[in-house]
Coordinates of C-alpha atoms in Angstrom, one line a residue:
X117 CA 10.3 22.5 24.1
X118 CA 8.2 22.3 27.2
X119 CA 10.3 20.7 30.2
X120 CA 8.9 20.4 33.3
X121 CA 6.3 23.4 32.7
X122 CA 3.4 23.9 34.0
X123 CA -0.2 25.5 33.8
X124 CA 1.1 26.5 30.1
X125 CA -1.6 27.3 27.7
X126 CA -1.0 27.6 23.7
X127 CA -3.8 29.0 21.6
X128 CA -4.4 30.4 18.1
X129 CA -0.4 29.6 17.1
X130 CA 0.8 28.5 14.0
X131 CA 4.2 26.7 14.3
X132 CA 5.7 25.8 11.5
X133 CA 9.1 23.3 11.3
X134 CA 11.2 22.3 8.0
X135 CA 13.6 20.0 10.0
X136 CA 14.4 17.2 8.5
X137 CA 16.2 15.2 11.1
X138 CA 14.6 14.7 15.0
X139 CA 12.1 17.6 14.6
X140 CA 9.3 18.6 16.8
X141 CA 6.7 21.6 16.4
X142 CA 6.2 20.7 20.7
X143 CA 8.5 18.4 22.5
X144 CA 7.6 17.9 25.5
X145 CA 9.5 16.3 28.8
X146 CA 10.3 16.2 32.5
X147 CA 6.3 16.6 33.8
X148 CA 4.5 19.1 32.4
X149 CA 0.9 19.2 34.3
X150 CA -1.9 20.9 33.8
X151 CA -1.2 21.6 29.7
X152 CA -3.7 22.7 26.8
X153 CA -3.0 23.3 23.0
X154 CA -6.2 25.0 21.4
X155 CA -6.9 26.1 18.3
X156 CA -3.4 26.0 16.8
X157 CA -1.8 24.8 13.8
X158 CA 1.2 22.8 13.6
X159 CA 2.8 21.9 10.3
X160 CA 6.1 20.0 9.9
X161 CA 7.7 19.0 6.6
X162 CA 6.8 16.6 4.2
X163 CA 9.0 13.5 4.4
X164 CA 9.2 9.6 4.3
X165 CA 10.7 9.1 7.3
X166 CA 9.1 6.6 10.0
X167 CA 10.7 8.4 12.8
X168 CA 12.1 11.6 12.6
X169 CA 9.6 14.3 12.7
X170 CA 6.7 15.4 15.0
X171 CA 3.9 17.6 15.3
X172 CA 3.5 17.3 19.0
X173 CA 5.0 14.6 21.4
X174 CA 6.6 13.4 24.4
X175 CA 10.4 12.6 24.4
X176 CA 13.1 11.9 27.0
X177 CA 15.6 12.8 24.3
X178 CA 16.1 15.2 21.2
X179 CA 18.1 12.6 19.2
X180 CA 14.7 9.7 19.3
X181 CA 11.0 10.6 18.9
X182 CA 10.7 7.2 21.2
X183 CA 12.6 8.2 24.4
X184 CA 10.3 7.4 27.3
X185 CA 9.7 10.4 29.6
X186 CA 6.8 11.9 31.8
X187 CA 4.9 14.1 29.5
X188 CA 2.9 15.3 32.4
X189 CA -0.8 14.4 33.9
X190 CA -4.0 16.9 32.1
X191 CA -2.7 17.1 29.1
X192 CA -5.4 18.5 26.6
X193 CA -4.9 18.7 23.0
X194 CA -8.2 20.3 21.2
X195 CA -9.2 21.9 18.0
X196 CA -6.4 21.8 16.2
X197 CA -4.2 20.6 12.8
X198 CA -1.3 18.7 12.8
X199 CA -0.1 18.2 9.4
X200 CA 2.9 16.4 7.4
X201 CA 5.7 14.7 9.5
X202 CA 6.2 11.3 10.9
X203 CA 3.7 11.7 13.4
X204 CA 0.5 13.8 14.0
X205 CA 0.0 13.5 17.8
X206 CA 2.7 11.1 19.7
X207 CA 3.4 10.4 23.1
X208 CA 6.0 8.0 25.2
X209 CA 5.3 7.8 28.4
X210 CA 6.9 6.3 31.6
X211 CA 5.5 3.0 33.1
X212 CA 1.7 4.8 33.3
X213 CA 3.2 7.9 35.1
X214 CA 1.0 10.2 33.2
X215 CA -3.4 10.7 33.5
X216 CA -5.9 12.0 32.3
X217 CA -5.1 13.0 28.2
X218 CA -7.6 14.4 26.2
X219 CA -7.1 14.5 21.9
X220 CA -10.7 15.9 21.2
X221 CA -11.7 17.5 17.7
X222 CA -8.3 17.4 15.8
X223 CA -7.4 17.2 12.7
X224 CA -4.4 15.4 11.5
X225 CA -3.4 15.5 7.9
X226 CA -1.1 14.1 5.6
X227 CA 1.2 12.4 8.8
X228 CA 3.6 9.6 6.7
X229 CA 3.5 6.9 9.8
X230 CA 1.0 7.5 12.3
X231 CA -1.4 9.9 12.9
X232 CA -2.1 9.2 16.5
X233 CA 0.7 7.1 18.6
X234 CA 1.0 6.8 22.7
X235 CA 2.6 3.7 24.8
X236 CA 1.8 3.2 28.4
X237 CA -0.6 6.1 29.1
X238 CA -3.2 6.1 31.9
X239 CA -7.2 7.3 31.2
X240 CA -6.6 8.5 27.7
X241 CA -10.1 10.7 26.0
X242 CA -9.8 10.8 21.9
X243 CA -12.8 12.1 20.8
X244 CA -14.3 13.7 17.6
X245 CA -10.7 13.8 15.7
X246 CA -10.4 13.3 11.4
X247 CA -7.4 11.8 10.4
X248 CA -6.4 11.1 6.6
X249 CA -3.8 11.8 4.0
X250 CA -1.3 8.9 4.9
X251 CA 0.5 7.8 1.9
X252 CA 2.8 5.4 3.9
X253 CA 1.7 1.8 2.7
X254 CA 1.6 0.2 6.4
X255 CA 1.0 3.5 8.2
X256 CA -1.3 3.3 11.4
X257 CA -4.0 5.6 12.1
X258 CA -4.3 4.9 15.7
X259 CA -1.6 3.4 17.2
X260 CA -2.2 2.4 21.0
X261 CA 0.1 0.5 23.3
X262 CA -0.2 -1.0 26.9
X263 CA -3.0 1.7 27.8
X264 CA -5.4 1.7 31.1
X265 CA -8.6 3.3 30.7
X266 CA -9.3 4.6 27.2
X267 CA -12.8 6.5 25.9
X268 CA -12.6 6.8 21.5
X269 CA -15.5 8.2 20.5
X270 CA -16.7 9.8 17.5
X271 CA -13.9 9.5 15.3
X272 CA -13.0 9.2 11.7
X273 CA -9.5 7.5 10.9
X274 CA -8.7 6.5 7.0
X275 CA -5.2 4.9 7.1
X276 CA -3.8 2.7 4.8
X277 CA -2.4 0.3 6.5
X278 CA -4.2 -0.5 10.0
X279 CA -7.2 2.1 11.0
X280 CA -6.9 1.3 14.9
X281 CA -4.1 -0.8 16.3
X282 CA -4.6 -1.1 20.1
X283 CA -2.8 -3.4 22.2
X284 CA -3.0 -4.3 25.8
X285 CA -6.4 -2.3 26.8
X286 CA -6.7 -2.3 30.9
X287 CA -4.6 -5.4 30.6
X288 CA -1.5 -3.8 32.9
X289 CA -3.5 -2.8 35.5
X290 CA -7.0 -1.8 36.8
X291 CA -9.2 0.7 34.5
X292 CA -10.4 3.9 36.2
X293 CA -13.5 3.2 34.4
X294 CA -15.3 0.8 31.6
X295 CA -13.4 1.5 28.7
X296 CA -15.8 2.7 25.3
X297 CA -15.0 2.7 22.2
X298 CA -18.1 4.0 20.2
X299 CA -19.3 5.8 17.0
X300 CA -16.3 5.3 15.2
X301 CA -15.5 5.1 12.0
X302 CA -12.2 3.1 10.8
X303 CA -11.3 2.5 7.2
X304 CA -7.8 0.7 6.5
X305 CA -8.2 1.7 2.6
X306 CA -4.8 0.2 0.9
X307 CA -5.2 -2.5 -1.3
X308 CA -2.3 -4.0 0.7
X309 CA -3.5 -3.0 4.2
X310 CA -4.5 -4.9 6.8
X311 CA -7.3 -4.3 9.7
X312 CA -9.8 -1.5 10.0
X313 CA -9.8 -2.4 13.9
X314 CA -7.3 -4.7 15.9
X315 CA -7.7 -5.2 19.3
X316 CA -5.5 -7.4 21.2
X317 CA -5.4 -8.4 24.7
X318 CA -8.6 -5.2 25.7
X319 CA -10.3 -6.2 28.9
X320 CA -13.6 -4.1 30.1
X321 CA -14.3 -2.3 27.0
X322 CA -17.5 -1.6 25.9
X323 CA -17.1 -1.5 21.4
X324 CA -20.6 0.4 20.3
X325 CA -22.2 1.5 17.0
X326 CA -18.6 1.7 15.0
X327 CA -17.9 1.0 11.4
X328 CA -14.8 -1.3 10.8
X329 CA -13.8 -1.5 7.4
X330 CA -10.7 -2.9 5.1
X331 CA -10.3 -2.5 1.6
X332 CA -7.4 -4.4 1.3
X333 CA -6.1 -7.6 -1.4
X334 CA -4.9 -9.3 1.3
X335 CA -6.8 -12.4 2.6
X336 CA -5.4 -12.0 6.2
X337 CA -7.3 -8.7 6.9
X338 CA -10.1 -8.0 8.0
X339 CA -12.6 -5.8 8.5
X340 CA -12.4 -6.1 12.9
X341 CA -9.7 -8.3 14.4
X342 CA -10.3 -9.2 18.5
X343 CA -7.3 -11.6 20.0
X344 CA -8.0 -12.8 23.9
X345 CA -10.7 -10.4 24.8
X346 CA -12.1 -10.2 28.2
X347 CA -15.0 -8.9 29.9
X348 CA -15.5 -7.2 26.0
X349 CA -19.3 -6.0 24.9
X350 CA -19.3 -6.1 20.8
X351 CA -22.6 -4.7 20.1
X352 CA -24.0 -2.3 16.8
X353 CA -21.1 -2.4 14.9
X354 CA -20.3 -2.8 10.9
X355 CA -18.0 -5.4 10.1
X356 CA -16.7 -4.7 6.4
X357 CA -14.2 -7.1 4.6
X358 CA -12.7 -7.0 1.0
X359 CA -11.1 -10.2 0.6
X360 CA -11.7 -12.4 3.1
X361 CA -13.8 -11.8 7.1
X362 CA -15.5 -9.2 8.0
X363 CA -15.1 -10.1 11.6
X364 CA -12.2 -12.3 13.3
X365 CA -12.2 -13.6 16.5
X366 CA -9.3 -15.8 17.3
X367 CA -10.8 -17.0 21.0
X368 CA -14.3 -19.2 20.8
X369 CA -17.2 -16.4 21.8
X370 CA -18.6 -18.3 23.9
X371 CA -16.6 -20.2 26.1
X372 CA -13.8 -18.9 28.9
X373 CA -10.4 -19.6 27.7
X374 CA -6.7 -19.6 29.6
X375 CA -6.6 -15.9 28.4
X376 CA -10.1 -14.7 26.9
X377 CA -13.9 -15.1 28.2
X378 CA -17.4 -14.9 26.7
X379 CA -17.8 -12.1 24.4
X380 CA -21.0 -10.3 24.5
X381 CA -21.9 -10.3 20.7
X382 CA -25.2 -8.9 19.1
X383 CA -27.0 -6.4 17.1
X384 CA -23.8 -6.7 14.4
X385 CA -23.9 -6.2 10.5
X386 CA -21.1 -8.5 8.6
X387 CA -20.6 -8.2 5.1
X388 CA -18.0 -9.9 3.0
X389 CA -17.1 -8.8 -0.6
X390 CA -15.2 -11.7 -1.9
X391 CA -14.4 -13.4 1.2
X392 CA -15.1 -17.6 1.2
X393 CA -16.4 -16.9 4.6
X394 CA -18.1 -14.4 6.6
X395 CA -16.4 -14.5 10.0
X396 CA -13.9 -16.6 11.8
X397 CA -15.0 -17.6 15.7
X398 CA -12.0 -19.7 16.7
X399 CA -12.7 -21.2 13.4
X400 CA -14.3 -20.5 10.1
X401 CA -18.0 -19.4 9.6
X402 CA -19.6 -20.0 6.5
X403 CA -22.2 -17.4 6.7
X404 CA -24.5 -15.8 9.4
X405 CA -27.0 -18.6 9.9
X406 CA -23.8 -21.1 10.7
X407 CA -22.4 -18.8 13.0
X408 CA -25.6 -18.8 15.0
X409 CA -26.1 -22.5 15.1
X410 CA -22.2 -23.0 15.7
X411 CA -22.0 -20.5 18.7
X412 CA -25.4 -20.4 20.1
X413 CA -26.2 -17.9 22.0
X414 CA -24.5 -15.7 19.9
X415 CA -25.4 -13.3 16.9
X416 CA -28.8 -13.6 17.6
X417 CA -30.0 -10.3 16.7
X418 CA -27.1 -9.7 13.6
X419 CA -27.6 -9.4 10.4
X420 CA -25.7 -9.7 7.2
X421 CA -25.3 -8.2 3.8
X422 CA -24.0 -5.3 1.7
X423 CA -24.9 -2.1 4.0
X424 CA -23.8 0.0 0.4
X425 CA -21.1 2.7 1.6
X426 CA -20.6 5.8 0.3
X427 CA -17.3 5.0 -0.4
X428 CA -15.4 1.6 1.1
X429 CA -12.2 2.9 1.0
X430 CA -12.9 6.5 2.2
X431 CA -16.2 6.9 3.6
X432 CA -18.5 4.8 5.9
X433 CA -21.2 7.0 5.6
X434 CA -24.1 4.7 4.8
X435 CA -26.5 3.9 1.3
X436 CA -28.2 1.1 1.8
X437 CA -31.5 -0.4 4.2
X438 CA -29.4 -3.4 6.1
X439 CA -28.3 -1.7 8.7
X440 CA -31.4 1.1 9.0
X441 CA -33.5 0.2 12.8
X442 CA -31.3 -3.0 13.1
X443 CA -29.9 -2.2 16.4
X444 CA -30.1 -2.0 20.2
X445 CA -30.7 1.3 21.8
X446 CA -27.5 1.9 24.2
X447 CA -28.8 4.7 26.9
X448 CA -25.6 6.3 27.1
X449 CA -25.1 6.9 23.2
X450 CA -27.3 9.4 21.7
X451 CA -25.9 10.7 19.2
X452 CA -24.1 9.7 16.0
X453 CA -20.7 10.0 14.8
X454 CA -22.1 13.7 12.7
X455 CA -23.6 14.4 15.6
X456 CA -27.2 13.4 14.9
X457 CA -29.1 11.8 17.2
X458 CA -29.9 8.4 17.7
X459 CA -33.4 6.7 17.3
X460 CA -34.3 6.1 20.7
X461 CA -36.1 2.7 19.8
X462 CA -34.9 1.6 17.1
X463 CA -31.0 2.8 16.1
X464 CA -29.0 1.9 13.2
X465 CA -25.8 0.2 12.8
X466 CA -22.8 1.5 12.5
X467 CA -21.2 4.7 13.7
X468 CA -23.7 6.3 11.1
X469 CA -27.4 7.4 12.2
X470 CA -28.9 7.8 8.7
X471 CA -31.8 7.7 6.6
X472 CA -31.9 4.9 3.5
X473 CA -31.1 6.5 0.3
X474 CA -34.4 5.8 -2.2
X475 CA -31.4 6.0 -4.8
X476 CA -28.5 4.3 -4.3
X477 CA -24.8 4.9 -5.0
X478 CA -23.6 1.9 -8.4
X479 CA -20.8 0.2 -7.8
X480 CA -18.8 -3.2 -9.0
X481 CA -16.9 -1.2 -11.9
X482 CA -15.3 -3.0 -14.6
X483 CA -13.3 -2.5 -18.3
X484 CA -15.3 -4.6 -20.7
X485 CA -12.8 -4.2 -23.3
X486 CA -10.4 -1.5 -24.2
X487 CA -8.6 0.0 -27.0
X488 CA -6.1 2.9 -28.7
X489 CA -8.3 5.1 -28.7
X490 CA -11.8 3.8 -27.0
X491 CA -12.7 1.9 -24.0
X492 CA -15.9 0.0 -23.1
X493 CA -17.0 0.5 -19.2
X494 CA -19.7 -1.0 -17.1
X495 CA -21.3 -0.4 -13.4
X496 CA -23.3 -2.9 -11.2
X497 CA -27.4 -0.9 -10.7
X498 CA -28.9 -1.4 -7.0
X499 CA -32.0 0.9 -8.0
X500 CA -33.7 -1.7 -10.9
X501 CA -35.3 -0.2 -13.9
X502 CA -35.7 3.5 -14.7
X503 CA -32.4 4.6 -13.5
X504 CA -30.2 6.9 -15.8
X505 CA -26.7 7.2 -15.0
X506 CA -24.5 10.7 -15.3
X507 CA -21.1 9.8 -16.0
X508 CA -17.5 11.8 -15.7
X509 CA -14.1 10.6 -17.0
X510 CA -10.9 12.0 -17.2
X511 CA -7.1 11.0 -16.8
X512 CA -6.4 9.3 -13.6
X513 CA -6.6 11.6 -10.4
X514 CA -8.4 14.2 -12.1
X515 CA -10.9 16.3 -9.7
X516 CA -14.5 15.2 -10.7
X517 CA -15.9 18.6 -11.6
X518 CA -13.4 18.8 -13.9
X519 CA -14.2 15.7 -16.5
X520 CA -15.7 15.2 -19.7
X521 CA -19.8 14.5 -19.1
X522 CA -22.5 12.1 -20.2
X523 CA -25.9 12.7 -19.0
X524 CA -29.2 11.1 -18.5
X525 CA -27.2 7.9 -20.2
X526 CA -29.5 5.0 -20.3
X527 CA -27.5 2.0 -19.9
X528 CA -24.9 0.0 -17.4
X529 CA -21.9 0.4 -19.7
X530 CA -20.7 3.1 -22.1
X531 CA -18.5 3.0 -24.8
X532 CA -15.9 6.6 -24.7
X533 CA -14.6 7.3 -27.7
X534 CA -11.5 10.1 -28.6
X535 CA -8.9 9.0 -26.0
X536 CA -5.6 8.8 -26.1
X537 CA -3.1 5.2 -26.4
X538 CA -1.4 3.9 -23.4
X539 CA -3.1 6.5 -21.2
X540 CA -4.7 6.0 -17.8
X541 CA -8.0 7.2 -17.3
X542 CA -10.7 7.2 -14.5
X543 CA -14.3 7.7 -14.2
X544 CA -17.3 8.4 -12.4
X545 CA -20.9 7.3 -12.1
X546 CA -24.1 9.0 -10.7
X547 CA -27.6 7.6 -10.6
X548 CA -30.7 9.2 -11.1
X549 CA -33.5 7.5 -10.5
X550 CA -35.8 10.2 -11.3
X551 CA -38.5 10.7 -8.8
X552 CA -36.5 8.6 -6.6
X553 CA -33.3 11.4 -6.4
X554 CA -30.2 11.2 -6.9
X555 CA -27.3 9.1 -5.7
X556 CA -24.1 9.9 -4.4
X557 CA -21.4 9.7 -6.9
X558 CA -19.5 6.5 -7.1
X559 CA -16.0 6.3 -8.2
X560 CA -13.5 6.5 -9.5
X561 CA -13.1 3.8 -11.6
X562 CA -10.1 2.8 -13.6
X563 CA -9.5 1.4 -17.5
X564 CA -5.9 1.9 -19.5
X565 CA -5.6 2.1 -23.3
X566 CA -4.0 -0.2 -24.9
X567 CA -0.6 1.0 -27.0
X568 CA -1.8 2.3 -30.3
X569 CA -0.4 -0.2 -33.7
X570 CA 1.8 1.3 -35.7
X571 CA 0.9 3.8 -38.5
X572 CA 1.4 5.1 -41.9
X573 CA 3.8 1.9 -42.9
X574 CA 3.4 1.3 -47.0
X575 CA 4.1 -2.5 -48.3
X576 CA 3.3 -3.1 -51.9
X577 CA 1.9 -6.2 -51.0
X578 CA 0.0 -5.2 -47.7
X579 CA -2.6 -2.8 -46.8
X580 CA -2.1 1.1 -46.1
X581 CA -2.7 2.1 -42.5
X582 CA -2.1 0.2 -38.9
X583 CA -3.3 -2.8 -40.1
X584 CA -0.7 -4.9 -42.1
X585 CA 1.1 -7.8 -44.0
X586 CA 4.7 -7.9 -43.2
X587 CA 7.1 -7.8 -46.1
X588 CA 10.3 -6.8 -44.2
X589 CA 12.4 -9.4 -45.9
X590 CA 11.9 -7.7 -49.3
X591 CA 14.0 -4.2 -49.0
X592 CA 13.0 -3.0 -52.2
X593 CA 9.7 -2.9 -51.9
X594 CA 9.1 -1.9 -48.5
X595 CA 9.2 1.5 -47.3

């Protein structure tokens, strides 16, 4: 425990904990300035607990992982995992009594509740992190509360529940600078999940090139959620919804409201899988061109369609030409969320600097029909004629790599043959278009077999094998 300590350094530690019951690897309380963590690992146990065990944290008390205290002002976490427990990275602090924390180039893995967590910090730096492994169904990745003066930049959140949850940007006091919150990519990926960014009540924030994305069921999320914004820039970002907008904002765009002002939108990309609607803008939008003409001014520059992921649910990296030279060169963003640098002229989209794939990933998988012992599968094509498609299957969750092969197949469905009844399987699909290369895999997809009919049952009257007429109310003939 670190209390009151300071000028402390920790580097190149492993610390491991297997408590089960108000655990920390660091606790920290009582004002602990000037502290750095670099280059360590911290691994708690696994568990299912919401609130009992964290990596690293502030706490006024070793009986609650929420006990208010002053963690201390230069706090700098860097280049380093925080795995399993509750929490990855979590700190409470006293009514904005500590400054200046920096979370840069982490890695948090397999954290049940939130990855990232802090309440009522002051001029907070999260920058370059990876967060993923969350099995808890309505676990955060970023979880930010009452917070004045953030910078989130370059990071890569997949959670399943919300990606980013932030709450009350600059809005208890004055910002020591323009918030940013830029090259980002946040993917809320359970099919029962909710936002890939929520914002609610942020003032003086500046939201660049960032890829919001939900995969969830649910028609109340949404790829980017913004709730009373104020003095807010929204400009180069992907807006990615499942089942209903890809972008919602509750507070007209253009107007000034009792609690929200104009929002400065532009240079966007909105797509919509299933959803009626692409956006909402203090009411619903149809589609792009409505949007426009209902809120003039706005979305001028925007454009709309399927930007082709890598993978919705787990990677934002981008396929398709949408969102290639579609947006507005920012001077102080030059690079990507990899690293790469931005086109000076003409940038992309999306926290993702990229080249257009001349083949592109298949996707929209379906069961056509399915059996015992076969099943009947089918892919949506992008790429047109001349494409041949490499495809893996194998139980569900098994490791591509691993699977039973088809190449060079020539068609968008497949019948496989040999399985096994009332098994789940899942498979794979890669394009090659030949001269054009070769896409990135896509998958998995899913297909069950049915139960198989029963077998070797003899009627005198019937037929011999799974197929049947009954004769059970005659004992002496059936056997």
């Amino acid at each position: 425990m670190m209390d009151g300590a300071d000028y402390v350094s920790f580097k190149n530690l492993t610390i491991t904990h297997d408590g089960t019951l108000d655990s920390w690897g660091v606790r920290m309380t009582n004002d602990n300035d000037n502290f750095m963590l670099d280059a360590c690992r911290i691994v708690m146990g696994t568990t299912t607990s919401t609130s009992e065990l964290t990596c690293i944290g502030s706490s006024s008390t070793a009986t609650s992982q929420y006990g208010e205290t002053d963690a201390g002002d230069n706090i700098t976490i860097q280049n380093s995992a925080f795995v399993n427990g509750s929490f990855g990275i979590h700190f409470e602090v006293s009514s904005f009594d500590d400054s200046n924390f920096v979370a840069m180039n982490n890695t948090m893995m397999n954290n049940y509740y939130r990855y990232y967590m802090s309440d009522n910090a002051y001029d907070v730096t999260l920058s370059g992190n990876t967060a993923s492994g969350m099995t808890y169904s309505t676990g955060y990745g970023f979880a930010i509360y009452d917070i004045v003066g953030l910078e989130m930049t370059g990071n890569e959140v997949n959670a399943p529940y919300y990606g980013a949850y932030i709450t009350d940007l600059n809005f208890d006091g004055n910002s020591p600078r323009t918030s940013l919150i830029a090259n980002n990519s946040f993917i809320s990926s359970g099919a029962t999940g909710q936002e890939g960014f929520y914002c609610d009540d942020c003032d003086t924030v500046n939201v660049y090139y960032n890829s919001f994305v939900t995969n969830s069921s649910s028609t109340s999320a949404y790829g980017g959620y913004f709730n009373d914004p104020r003095g807010v820039d929204v400009r180069n970002n992907l807006f990615y919804g499942t089942s209903n907008y890809a972008a919602y904002f509750s507070d007209n765009t253009t107007t000034t409201g009792t609690t929200s002002s104009p929002v400065n939108l532009d240079y966007n990309a909105y797509y919509t899988v299933n959803g009626a609607n692409l956006a909402y803008d203090a009411g619903a939008q149809s589609d792009l061109a409505t949007w426009q003409a209902n809120r003039a001014g706005t979305n001028t520059n925007s454009v709309s369609g399927d930007p082709i992921l890598i993978n919705p649910a787990s990677d934002a990296h981008v396929a398709g030409a949408i969102l290639n030279g579609a947006a507005t060169p920012i001077a102080s963003i030059t690079m990507d969320i990899d690293g790469d640098m931005r086109d000076a002229t003409t940038p992309d989209i999306g926290s993702d600097e990229y080249t257009p794939a001349s083949c592109l990933p298949v996707g929209t998988f379906t069961t056509i029909m399915a059996y015992a012992d076969s099943a009947t599968v089918a892919w949506a094509d992008p790429n047109g004629s001349g494409t041949v498609f490499n495809i893996e299957y194998g139980l569900a969750g098994f490791t591509p790599g691993t699977g039973t092969t088809m190449m060079a197949h020539p068609d968008t469905f497949l019948t496989i043959t040999g399985l096994t009844a009332n098994t789940n399987y899942e498979f794979y699909v890669t394009a090659d278009c030949g001269a054009g290369g070769i896409a990135s895999q896509s998958g998995p997809g899913a297909f069950s077999t049915t139960l198989a009919a029963p077998r070797v049952i003899t009627c005198t009257t019937g037929i011999s094998g799974s197929l049947f007429t009954e004769d059970f109310d005659n004992t002496t003939t059936f056997t």
